[in-house]
XYZ file of C-alpha atoms in Angstrom:
135
model
C -32.771 11.290 -30.177
C -30.922 14.119 -28.427
C -32.409 12.981 -25.131
C -30.917 9.508 -25.629
C -27.580 11.015 -26.601
C -27.568 13.223 -23.498
C -28.387 10.227 -21.298
C -25.623 8.181 -22.945
C -23.127 11.012 -22.355
C -24.221 11.295 -18.718
C -23.940 7.535 -18.223
C -20.483 7.455 -19.802
C -19.217 10.263 -17.576
C -20.762 8.694 -14.482
C -18.934 5.457 -15.120
C -15.644 7.028 -16.225
C -15.172 9.463 -13.346
C -15.052 6.964 -10.449
C -12.455 4.755 -12.162
C -9.988 7.599 -12.673
C -8.382 6.822 -9.317
C -8.774 4.898 -6.110
C -9.148 6.017 -2.513
C -6.557 5.075 0.106
C -6.197 5.329 3.847
C -3.978 8.253 4.854
C -2.672 8.139 8.377
C -5.135 6.179 10.460
C -8.244 8.351 10.203
C -8.146 10.181 6.865
C -8.855 9.119 3.294
C -7.218 10.461 0.140
C -8.796 10.121 -3.308
C -7.666 9.806 -6.926
C -4.559 7.692 -6.299
C -2.927 5.234 -8.708
C -1.987 2.894 -5.850
C -2.056 2.727 -2.053
C 0.940 2.273 0.246
C 1.740 1.124 3.755
C 5.141 1.310 5.449
C 5.976 -0.596 8.638
C 9.212 0.153 10.509
C 10.394 -2.993 12.296
C 12.539 -1.270 14.941
C 9.804 1.040 16.272
C 6.572 -0.574 15.090
C 5.605 2.768 13.522
C 3.326 2.527 10.480
C 2.608 5.075 7.750
C -0.254 4.872 5.229
C -0.933 6.779 2.032
C -1.097 6.573 -1.734
C 0.510 7.990 -4.844
C -1.189 10.019 -7.547
C 1.433 9.183 -10.174
C 3.801 6.344 -10.900
C 7.501 6.906 -10.161
C 10.030 7.136 -13.012
C 11.724 3.875 -12.074
C 8.447 1.995 -12.114
C 9.940 -1.432 -12.839
C 12.195 -1.224 -9.771
C 9.531 0.100 -7.428
C 6.732 -2.251 -8.439
C 8.886 -5.313 -7.694
C 6.284 -8.069 -7.895
C 3.553 -6.181 -6.117
C 1.057 -6.664 -8.949
C 1.770 -10.369 -9.470
C 2.594 -12.028 -6.172
C 3.632 -10.128 -3.107
C 1.920 -7.052 -1.762
C 4.642 -6.396 0.834
C 8.419 -6.690 0.802
C 10.931 -6.338 3.633
C 13.697 -3.857 2.832
C 16.758 -4.479 5.019
C 19.653 -2.236 5.968
C 18.194 1.137 5.017
C 20.604 3.850 6.164
C 19.202 6.468 8.519
C 19.413 10.023 7.200
C 20.865 11.390 10.438
C 24.447 10.563 9.399
C 24.954 8.080 12.245
C 25.529 5.148 9.903
C 22.785 3.189 11.661
C 20.360 1.150 9.603
C 16.789 -0.068 9.967
C 14.419 -2.517 8.296
C 11.078 -1.543 6.806
C 8.183 -3.382 5.216
C 6.863 -1.591 2.125
C 3.409 -2.572 0.883
C 1.733 -1.566 -2.370
C -1.824 -2.400 -3.423
C -4.155 -1.378 -6.234
C -7.699 -1.758 -4.896
C -9.724 0.999 -3.203
C -8.975 1.254 0.534
C -6.661 -1.777 0.346
C -4.089 -0.285 2.757
C -6.157 -0.763 5.895
C -4.236 0.774 8.839
C -3.319 -2.389 10.748
C -1.017 -2.001 13.730
C 2.449 -3.498 13.264
C 1.523 -6.272 15.694
C -1.534 -7.230 13.636
C 0.395 -6.848 10.364
C 3.030 -9.327 11.564
C 0.391 -11.727 12.932
C -1.313 -11.677 9.508
C 1.860 -12.946 7.850
C 3.185 -9.532 6.726
C 0.442 -8.858 4.184
C -2.408 -6.395 3.656
C -4.471 -8.910 1.714
C -7.872 -9.878 3.111
C -6.975 -13.582 3.201
C -3.853 -14.617 5.027
C -2.157 -17.461 6.833
C -1.082 -16.544 10.371
C 2.670 -16.764 10.777
C 4.188 -18.717 13.650
C 5.689 -16.202 16.110
C 8.883 -18.270 16.283
C 9.556 -17.440 12.630
C 8.846 -13.718 13.071
C 12.327 -12.817 14.269
C 13.963 -14.499 11.264
C 11.868 -12.359 8.881
C 12.964 -9.145 10.559
C 16.615 -9.888 11.332
């Protein structure tokens, strides 16, 4: 009986440990583990992209999550003030996803061609409409 109990305990721990967090792309070549969700940030003015994940949920969870869990995985934030005091602003796509390795490090060009989404299935966006999404 103790052998069965030990096996059951081992099986329970084996199943429980991997689901404690997900792995995310970090930068373009590294992977970070035990995250609650993965992120991708795309800066429209430079094409720079940043990838990572968070190990805890922010305090203002309802504001940050937007509709990321229900509908959209990415949202365009417009008019973000630069921290250099110049008064200039920029636009940035913020993407949040909840599956392991879901923040694949696409280039900004590929991200825009995919219709501004990280999801595996997408509808290519017409390049004529691209400028209206970023303006």
